[in-house]
Short mmCIF file of C-alpha atoms in Angstrom, two decimals:
data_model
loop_
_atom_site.label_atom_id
_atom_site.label_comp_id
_atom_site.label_asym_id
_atom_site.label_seq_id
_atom_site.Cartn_x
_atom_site.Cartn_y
_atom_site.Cartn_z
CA UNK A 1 -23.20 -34.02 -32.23
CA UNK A 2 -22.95 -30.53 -32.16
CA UNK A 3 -19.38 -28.75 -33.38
CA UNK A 4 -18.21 -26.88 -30.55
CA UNK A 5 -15.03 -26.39 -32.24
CA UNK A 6 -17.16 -24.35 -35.19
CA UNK A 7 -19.31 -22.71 -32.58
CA UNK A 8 -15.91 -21.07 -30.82
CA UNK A 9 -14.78 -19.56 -34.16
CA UNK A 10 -17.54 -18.27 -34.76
CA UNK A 11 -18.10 -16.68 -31.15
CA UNK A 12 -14.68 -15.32 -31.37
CA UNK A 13 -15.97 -13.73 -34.82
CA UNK A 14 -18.51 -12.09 -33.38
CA UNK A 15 -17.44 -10.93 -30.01
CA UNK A 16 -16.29 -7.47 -31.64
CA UNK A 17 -19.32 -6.76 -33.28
CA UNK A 18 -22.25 -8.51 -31.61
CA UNK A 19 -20.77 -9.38 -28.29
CA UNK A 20 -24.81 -10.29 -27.37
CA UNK A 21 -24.73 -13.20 -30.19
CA UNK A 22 -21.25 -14.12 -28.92
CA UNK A 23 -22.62 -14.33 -25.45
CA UNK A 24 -25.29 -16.60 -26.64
CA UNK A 25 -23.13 -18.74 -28.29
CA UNK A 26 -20.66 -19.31 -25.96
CA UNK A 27 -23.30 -20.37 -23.13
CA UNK A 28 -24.55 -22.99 -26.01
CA UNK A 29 -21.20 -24.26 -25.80
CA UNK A 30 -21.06 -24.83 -22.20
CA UNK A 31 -24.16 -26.77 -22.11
CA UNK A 32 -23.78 -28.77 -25.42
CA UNK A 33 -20.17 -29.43 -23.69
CA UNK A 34 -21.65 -30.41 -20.49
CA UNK A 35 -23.97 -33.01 -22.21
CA UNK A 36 -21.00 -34.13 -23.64
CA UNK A 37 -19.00 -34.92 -20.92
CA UNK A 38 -21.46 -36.93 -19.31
CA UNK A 39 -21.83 -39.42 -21.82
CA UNK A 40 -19.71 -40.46 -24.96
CA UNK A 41 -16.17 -41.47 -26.11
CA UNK A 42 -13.13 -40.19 -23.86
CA UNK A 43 -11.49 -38.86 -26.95
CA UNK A 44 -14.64 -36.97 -27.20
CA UNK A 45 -15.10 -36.16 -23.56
CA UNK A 46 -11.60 -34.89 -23.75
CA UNK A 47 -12.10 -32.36 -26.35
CA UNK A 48 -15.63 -31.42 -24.95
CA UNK A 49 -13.69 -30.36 -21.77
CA UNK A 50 -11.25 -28.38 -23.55
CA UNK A 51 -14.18 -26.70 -25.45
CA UNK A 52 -15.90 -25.63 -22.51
CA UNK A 53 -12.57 -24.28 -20.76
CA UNK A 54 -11.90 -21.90 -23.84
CA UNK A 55 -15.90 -21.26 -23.78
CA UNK A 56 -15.58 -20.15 -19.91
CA UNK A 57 -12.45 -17.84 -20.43
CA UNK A 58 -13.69 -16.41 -23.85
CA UNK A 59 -17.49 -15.57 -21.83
CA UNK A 60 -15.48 -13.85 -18.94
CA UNK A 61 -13.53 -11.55 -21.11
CA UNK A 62 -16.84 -10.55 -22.58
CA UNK A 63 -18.22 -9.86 -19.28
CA UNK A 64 -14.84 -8.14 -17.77
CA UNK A 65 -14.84 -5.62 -21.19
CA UNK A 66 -18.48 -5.47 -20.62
CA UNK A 67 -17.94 -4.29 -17.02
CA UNK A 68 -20.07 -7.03 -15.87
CA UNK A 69 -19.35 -8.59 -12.65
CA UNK A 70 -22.21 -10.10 -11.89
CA UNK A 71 -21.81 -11.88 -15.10
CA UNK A 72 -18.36 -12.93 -14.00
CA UNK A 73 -19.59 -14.05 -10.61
CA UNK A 74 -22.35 -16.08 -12.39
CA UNK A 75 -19.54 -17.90 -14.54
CA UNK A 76 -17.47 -18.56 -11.79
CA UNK A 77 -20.49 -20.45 -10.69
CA UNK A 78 -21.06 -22.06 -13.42
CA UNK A 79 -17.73 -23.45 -14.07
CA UNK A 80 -17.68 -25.48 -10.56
CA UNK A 81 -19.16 -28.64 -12.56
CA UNK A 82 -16.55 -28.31 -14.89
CA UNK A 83 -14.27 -27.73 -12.77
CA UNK A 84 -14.91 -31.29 -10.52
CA UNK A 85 -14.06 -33.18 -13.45
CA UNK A 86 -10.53 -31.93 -14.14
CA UNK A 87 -7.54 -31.90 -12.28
CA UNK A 88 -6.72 -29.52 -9.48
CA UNK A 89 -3.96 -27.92 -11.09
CA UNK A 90 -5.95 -26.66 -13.52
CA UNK A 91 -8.98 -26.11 -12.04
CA UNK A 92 -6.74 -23.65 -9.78
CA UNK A 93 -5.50 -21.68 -12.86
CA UNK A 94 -8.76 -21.55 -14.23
CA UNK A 95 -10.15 -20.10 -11.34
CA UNK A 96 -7.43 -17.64 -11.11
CA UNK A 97 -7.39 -16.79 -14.19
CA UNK A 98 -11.50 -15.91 -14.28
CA UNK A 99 -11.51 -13.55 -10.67
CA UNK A 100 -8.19 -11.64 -12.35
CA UNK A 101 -11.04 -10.78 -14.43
CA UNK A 102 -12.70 -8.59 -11.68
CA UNK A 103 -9.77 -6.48 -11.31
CA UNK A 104 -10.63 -4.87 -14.61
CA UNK A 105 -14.24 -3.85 -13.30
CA UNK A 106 -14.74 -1.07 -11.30
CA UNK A 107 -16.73 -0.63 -7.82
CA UNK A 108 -16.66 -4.73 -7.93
CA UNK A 109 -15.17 -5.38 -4.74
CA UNK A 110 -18.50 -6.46 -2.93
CA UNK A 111 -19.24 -9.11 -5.64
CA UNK A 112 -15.39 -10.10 -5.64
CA UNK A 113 -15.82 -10.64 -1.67
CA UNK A 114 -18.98 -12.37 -1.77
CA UNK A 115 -17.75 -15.25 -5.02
CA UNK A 116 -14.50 -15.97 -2.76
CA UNK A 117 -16.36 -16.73 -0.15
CA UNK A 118 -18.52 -19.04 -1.88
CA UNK A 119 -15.92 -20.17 -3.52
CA UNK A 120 -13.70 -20.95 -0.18
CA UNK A 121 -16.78 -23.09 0.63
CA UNK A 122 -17.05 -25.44 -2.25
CA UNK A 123 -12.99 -25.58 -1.82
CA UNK A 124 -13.09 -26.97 1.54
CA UNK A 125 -16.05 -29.45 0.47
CA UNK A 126 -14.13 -30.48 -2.37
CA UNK A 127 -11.23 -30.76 0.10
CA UNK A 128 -8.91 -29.20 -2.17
CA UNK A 129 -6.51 -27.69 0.10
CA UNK A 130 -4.54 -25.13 -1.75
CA UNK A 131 -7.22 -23.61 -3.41
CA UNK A 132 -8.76 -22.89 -0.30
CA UNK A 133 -5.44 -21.53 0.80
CA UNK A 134 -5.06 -19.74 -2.51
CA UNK A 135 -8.63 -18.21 -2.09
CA UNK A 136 -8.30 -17.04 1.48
CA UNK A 137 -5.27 -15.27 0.36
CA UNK A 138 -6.69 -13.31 -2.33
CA UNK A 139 -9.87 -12.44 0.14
CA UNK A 140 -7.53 -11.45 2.63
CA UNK A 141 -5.65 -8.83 0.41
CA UNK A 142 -9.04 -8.11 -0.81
CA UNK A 143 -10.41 -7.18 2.65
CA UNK A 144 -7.43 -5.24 3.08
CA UNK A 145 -7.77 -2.85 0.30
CA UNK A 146 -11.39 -2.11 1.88
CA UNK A 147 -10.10 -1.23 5.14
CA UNK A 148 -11.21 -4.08 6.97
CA UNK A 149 -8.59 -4.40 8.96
CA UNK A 150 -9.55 -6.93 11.49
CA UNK A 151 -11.79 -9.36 9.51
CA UNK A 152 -8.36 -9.61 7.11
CA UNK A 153 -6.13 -10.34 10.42
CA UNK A 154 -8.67 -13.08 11.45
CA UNK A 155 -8.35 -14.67 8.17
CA UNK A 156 -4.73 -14.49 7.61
CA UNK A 157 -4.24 -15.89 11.81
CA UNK A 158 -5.92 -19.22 10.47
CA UNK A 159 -3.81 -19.20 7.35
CA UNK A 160 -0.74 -19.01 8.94
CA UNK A 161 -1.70 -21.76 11.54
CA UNK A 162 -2.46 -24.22 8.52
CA UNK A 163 0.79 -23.15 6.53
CA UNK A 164 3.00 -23.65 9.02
CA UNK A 165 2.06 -27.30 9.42
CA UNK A 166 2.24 -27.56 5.34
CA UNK A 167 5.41 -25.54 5.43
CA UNK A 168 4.80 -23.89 1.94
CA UNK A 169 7.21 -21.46 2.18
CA UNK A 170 5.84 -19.98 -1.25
CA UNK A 171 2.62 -19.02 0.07
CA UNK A 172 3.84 -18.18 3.84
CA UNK A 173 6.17 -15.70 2.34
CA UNK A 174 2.63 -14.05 0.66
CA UNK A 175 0.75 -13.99 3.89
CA UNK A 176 3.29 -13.01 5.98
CA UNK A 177 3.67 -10.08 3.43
CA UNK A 178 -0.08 -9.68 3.57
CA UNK A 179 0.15 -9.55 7.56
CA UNK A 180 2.66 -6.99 7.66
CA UNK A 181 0.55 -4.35 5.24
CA UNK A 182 -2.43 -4.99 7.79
CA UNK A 183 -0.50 -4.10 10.91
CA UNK A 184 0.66 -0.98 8.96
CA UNK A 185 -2.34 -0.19 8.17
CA UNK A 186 -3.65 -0.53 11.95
CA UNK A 187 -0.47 1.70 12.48
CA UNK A 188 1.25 -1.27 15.18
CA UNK A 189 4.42 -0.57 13.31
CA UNK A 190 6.81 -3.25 15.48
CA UNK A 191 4.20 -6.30 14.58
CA UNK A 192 4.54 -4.79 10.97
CA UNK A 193 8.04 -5.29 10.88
CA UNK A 194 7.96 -8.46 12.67
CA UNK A 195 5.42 -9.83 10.01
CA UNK A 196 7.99 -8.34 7.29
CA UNK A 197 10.93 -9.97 8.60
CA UNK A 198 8.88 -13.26 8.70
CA UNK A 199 8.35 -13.05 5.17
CA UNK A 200 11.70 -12.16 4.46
CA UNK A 201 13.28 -15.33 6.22
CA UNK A 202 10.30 -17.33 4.08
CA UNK A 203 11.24 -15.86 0.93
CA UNK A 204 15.23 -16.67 1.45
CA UNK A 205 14.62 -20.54 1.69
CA UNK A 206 12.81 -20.46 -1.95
CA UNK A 207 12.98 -19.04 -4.99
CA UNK A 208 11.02 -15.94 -5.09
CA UNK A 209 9.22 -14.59 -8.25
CA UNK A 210 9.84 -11.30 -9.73
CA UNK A 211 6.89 -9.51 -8.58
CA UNK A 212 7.02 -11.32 -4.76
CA UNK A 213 10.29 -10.07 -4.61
CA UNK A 214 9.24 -6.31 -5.94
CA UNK A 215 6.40 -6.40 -3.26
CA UNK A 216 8.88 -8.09 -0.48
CA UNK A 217 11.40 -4.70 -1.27
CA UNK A 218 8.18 -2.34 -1.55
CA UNK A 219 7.37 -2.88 2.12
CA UNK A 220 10.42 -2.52 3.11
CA UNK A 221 10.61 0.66 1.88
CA UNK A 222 7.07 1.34 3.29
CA UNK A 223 8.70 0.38 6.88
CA UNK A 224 11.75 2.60 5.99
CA UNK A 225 10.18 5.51 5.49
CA UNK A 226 7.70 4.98 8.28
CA UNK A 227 10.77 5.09 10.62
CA UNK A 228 12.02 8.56 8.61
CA UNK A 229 15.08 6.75 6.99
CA UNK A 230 14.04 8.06 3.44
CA UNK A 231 17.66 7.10 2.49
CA UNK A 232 17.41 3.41 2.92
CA UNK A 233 13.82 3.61 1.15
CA UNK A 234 14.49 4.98 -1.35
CA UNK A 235 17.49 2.43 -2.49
CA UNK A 236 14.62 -0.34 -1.93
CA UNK A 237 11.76 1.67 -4.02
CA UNK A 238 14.82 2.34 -6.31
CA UNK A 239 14.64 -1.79 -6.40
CA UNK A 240 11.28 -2.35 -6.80
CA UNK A 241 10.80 0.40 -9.53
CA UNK A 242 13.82 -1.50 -11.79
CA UNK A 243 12.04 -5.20 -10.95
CA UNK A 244 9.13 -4.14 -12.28
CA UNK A 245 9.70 -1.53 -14.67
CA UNK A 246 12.03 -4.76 -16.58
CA UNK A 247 8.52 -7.25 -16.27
CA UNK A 248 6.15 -4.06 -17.88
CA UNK A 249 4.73 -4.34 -14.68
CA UNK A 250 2.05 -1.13 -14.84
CA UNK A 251 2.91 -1.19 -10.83
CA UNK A 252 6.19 0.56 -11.17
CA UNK A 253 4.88 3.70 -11.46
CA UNK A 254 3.51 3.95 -7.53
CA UNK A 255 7.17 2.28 -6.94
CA UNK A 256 8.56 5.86 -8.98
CA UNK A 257 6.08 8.11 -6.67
CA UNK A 258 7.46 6.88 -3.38
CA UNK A 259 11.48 7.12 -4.97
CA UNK A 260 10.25 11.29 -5.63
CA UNK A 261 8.67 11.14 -2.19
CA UNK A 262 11.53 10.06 -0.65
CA UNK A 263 13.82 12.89 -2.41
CA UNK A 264 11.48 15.56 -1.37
CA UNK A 265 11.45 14.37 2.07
CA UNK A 266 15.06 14.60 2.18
CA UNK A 267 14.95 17.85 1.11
CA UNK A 268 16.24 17.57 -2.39
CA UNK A 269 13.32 18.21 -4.39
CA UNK A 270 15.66 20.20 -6.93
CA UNK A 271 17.10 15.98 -7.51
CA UNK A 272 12.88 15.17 -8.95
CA UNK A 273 13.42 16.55 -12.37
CA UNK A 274 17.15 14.44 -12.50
CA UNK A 275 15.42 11.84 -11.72
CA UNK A 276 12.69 11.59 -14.29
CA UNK A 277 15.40 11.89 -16.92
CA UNK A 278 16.33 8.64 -16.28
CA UNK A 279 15.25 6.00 -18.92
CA UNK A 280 13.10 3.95 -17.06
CA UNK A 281 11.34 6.73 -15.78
CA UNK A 282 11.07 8.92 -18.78
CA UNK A 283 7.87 7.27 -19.98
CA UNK A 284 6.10 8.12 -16.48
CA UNK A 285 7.47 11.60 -17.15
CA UNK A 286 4.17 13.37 -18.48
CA UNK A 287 1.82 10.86 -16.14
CA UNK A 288 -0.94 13.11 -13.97
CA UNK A 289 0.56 11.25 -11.04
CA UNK A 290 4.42 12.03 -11.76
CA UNK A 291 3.38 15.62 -12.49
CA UNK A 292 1.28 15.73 -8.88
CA UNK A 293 4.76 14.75 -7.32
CA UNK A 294 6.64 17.47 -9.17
CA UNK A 295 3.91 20.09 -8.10
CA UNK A 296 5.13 19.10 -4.80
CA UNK A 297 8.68 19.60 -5.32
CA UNK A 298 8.24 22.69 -6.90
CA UNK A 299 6.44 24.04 -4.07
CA UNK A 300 8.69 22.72 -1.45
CA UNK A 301 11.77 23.85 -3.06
CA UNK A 302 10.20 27.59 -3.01
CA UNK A 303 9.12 27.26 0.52
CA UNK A 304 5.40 28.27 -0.66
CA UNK A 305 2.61 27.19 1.18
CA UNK A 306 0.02 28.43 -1.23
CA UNK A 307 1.66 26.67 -3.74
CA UNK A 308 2.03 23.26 -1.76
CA UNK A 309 -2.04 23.69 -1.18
CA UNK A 310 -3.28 24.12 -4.34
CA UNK A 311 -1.18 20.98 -5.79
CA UNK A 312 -2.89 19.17 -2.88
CA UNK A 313 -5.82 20.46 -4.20
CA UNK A 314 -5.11 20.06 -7.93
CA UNK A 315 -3.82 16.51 -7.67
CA UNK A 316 -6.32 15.58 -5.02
CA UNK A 317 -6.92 11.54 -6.50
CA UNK A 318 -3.27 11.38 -7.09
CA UNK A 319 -1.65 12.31 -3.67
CA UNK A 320 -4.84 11.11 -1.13
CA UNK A 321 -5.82 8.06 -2.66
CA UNK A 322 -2.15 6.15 -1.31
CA UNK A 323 -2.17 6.65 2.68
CA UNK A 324 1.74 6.43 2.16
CA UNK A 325 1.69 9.85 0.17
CA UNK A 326 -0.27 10.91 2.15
CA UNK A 327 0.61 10.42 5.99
CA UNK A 328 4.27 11.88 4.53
CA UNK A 329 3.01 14.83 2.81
CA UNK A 330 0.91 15.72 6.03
CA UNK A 331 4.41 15.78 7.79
CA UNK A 332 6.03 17.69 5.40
CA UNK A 333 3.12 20.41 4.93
CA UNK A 334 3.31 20.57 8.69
CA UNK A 335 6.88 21.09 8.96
CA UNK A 336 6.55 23.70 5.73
CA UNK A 337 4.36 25.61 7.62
CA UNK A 338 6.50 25.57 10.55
CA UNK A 339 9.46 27.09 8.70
CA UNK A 340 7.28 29.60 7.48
CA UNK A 341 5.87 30.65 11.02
CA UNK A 342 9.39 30.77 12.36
CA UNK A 343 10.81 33.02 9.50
CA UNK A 344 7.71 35.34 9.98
CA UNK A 345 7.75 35.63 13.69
CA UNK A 346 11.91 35.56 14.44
CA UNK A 347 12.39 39.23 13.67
CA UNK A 348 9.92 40.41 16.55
CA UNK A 349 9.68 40.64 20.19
CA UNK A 350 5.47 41.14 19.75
CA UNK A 351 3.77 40.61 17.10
CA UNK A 352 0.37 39.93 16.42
CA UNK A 353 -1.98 36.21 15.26
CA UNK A 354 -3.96 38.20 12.84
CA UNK A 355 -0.50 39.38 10.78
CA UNK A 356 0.88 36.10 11.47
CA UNK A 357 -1.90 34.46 9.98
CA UNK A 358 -2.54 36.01 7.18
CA UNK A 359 1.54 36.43 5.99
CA UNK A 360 1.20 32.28 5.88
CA UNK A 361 -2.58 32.63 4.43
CA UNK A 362 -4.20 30.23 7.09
CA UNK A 363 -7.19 30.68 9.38
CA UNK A 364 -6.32 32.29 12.55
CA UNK A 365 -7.62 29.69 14.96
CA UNK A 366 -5.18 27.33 13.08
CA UNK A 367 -2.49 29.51 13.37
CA UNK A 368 -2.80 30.14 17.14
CA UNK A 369 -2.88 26.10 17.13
CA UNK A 370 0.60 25.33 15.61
CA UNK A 371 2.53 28.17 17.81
CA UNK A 372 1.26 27.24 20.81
CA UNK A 373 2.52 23.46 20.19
CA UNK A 374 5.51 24.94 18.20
CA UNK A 375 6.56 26.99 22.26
CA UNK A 376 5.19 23.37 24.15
CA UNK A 377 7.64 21.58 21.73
CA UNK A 378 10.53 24.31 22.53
CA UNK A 379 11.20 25.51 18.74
CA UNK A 380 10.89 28.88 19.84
CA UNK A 381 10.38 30.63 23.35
CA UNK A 382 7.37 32.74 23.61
CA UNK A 383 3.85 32.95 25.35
CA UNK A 384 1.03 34.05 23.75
CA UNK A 385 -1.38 36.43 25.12
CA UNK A 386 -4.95 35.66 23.72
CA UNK A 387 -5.75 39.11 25.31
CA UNK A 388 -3.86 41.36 23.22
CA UNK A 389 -4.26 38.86 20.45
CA UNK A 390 -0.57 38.83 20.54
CA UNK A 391 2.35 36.60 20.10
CA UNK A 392 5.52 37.36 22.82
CA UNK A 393 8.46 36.20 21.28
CA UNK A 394 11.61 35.75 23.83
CA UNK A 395 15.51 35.23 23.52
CA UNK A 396 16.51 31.28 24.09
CA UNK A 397 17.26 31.19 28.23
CA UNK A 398 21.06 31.03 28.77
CA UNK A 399 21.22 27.66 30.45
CA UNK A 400 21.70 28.03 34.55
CA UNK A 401 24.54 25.50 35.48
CA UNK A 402 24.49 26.43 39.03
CA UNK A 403 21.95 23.12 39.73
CA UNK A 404 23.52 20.98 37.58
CA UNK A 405 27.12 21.74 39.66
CA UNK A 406 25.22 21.23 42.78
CA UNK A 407 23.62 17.45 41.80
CA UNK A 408 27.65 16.60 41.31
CA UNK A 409 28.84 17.95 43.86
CA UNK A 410 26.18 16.17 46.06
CA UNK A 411 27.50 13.04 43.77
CA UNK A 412 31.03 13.25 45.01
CA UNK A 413 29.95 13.99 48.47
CA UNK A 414 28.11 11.10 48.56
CA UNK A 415 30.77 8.92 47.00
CA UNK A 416 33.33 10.35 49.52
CA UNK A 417 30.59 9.51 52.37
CA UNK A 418 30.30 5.45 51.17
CA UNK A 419 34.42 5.61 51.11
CA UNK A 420 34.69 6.73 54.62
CA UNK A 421 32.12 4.16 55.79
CA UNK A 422 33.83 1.66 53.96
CA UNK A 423 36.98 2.28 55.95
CA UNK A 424 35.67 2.61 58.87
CA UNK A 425 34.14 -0.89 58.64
CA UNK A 426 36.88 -2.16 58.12
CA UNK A 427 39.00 -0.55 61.45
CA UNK A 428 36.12 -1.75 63.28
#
C-alpha cells in the first residue's frame, strides 16, 4: 500500500519550488486514496479519507495562488465522491472552504456561478438540505455583485419560502440581509428597508456572529444615508468599522470610507483628517482609497470644483467602483456646483452663460442645464434668454397676501353661512 502520509510531506515540500511536481503528487494521492476507500480495513479507510481531505485542500491552494479557477472548479468536482462518503457536516465545510478559494482569483465569477450551480444540483440529489440552502445563498450574493438583479431576487424568493418552514433563523437573517442589498440595488428603497428590518428581527432571536452583525449595521447605514440622515450612519459605519477592525477583518476599511463620506456630506470635511488620527484608523491612513476620500474633503472644504474633478479623476477605481460613493458624491458635486453658480451669478441683474460657464470651468450647454432647473426648482429667480445668450437675474417676489386674506375670509363667511342655517333649522 502506498504511503499517502509520505506522499503529503513531500507535496507540501515541494509546493514552493515545483508547485507542477506538487500538483502531480497530490492528484496521486487522491486516487491511491480513492482505491483505498473502497476496499480495506476501516482503520485504514479512515486515514485514507483524511489523506485525501488534506490532498483536496492542499491542491486548491495551489490552484487559488496559481490563479487557476478552472483548476479549482475541476477539484470541486472531483471531491463529490469523497465527499458522499463522509458526513454532511463536513462535507459542508469542505466545500466551503474550497469555493472561498475563488475569491482569491480574479475575473472568476463566471466559473464561480457555473460550479454552484452544479453544485446546487448534486445537493438536492444528495438531498442534503442545507447545503443546498448554503449554496443558493452564496450564488445569490454572487449574482448580486454582477448586477443581476432579478435572477438573485428569484433565487432568494424560493429561499425564503423553504426557510421559513425550517425556521433557521441563522440563515434567514443572511438572506433577508441579501434581499435588502438587492432591492437597494434596484433602487425600491421601502422593500429595502422592509427586507432589513426582517433581518434585524431574525438576527435578535439568535446569536449573531461578529461579521453578520458588522454587515446587519453596514446596511443600516447604507439605508441611513440613502434617506440623507448621514448622522445616524455614520454612528452605525462607526459600528461596523470597530467590529471589524477588532476581527482583522480587511473589510473595515470600506466601513472607514463611508464614516469620511458621511462627514463630508455633513459638511465637516475639516473633521476627515481628526478622524484618521484615530488608532484604528491610523493604519488605513496612507491607503490609495483613504487618500481618494481626503482629496474629496480637501476639495469640498475649498469650495473648488476643479479640484473636486480631478480627484474624481485621479481616484477613479477608488470612488466609482462602490455605487454608495458614488450616487453620494454625484449629489454633492451637484450641489458644489450649485453653490458655485449662485455665488457667481448673485451680484448681477444680467449676466452672460459664456462668463458663467467658464468662471465654474464647465461646458456651456451644461451650464445652461443646471440654471434653468436651479430657477424651475426656485433657488434663484431669473429667466434666461437663449437670445442674448444671457442670464436675467431678479429680486425674490415680495409675497402678495391679498389672496391668501381673501380664501379666509371666504372661510369665515362660509362658516358664518352653515351657523345661520343651522339656526334656522332649528326655528323651523
Amino acid at each position: 500500500m502506498v504511503d499517502t502520509t509520505a506522499l503529503l510531506k513531500e507535496a507540501e515540500s515541494a509546493s514552493a519550488a515545483d508547485p507542477i511536481r506538487a500538483e502531480a503528487i497530490y492528484k496521486q494521492i487522491l486516487d491511491t486514496a480513492s482505491a483505498s476507500t473502497s476496499k480495506g480495513l476501516s482503520e485504514e479507510r479512515d486515514q485514507a479519507l483524511r489523506d485525501q481531505e488534506v490532498a483536496l485542500v492542499k491542491l486548491g491552494e495551489l490552484y487559488r495562488d496559481k490563479k487557476n479557477a478552472q483548476g479549482l472548479a475541476d477539484i470541486i468536482k472531483l471531491s463529490r465522491s469523497f465527499m458522499s462518503s463522509t458526513a454532511k457536516a463536513k462535507t459542508a465545510k469542505l466545500i466551503r472552504t474550497l469555493l472561498d478559494f475563488f475569491n482569491a482569483v480574479p475575473d472568476s465569477q463566471q466559473i464561480q456561478i457555473a460550479v454552484l450551480n452544479e453544485n446546487i444540483e448534486w445537493a438536492k440529489s444528495e438531498k442534503r438540505i442545507f447545503l443546498k440552502q448554503s449554496l443558493q445563498t452564496r450564488l445569490a450574493a454572487l449574482l448580486l455583485d454582477q448586477q443581476q438583479f432579478k435572477a438573485a431576487l428569484a433565487l432568494i424568493d424560493g429561499l425564503l419560502t423553504e426557510l421559513r418552514r425550517l425556521d433557521d433563523k441563522m440563515i434567514l437573517t443572511e438572506v433577508h440581509l441579501l434581499e435588502s442589498r438587492v432591492y437597494r440595488g434596484i433602487g425600491n428603497f421601502p422593500k429595502a428597508k422592509a427586507a432589513h428590518t426582517s433581518a434585524r428581527t431574525a438576527a435578535n432571536s439568535i446569536y449573531c456572529p461578529p461579521h453578520l452583525q458588522a454587515a446587519l449595521d453596514l446596511q443600516s447605514g447604507i439605508l441611513h444615508a440613502e434617506d440623507k440622515d448621514y448622522t445616524t450612519a455614520y454612528s452605525y459605519f462607526f459600528e461596523t468599522f470597530e467590529n471589524l477592525s477588532s476581527h482583522d477583518d480587511p473589510s473595515a476599511l470600506g466601513a472607514l470610507k463611508y464614516m469620511l463620506l458621511c462627514k463630508i456630506m455633513l459638511n465637516m470635511p475639516e473633521d476627515v483628517t481628526s478622524l484618521l488620527s484615530i488608532k484604528l484608523a491610523a493604519k488605513f491612513a496612507q491607503l490609495r482609497d483613504v487618500e481618494s476620500m481626503r482629496a474629496i474633503a480637501r476639495a469640498h472644504q475649498n469650495r473648488n470644483l476643479a479640484d473636486f474633478e480631478k480627484a474624481l479623476r485621479d481616484y477613479k477605481e477608488e470612488l466609482s467602483s462602490d455605487p454608495t460613493i458614488r450616487s453620494h458624491l454625484a449629489a454633492l458635486y451637484d450641489t458644489l456646483l450649485e453653490q458655485n453658480l449662485l455665488r457667481i451669478v448673485e451680484p448681477y441683474s444680467v449676466v452672460e452663460i459664456e462668463y458663467v460657464a467658464q468662471q465654474v470651468g464647465q461646458g456651456r450647454q451644461a451650464v445652461e442645464t443646471k440654471l434653468s432647473q436651479m430657477i424651475l426648482d426656485k433657488v434663484f429667480y431669473g429667466v434666461l434668454d437663449q437670445g442674448r445668450g444671457c442670464l436675467l437675474v431678479f429680486d425674490e417676489p415680495e409675497a402678495d397676501n391679498t389672496y391668501g386674506a381673501a380664501i379666509e375670509t371666504l372661510e369665515q363667511v362660509s362658516k358664518v353661512v352653515d351657523s345661520l342655517y343651522a339656526k334656522s333649522v332649528k326655528i323651523a
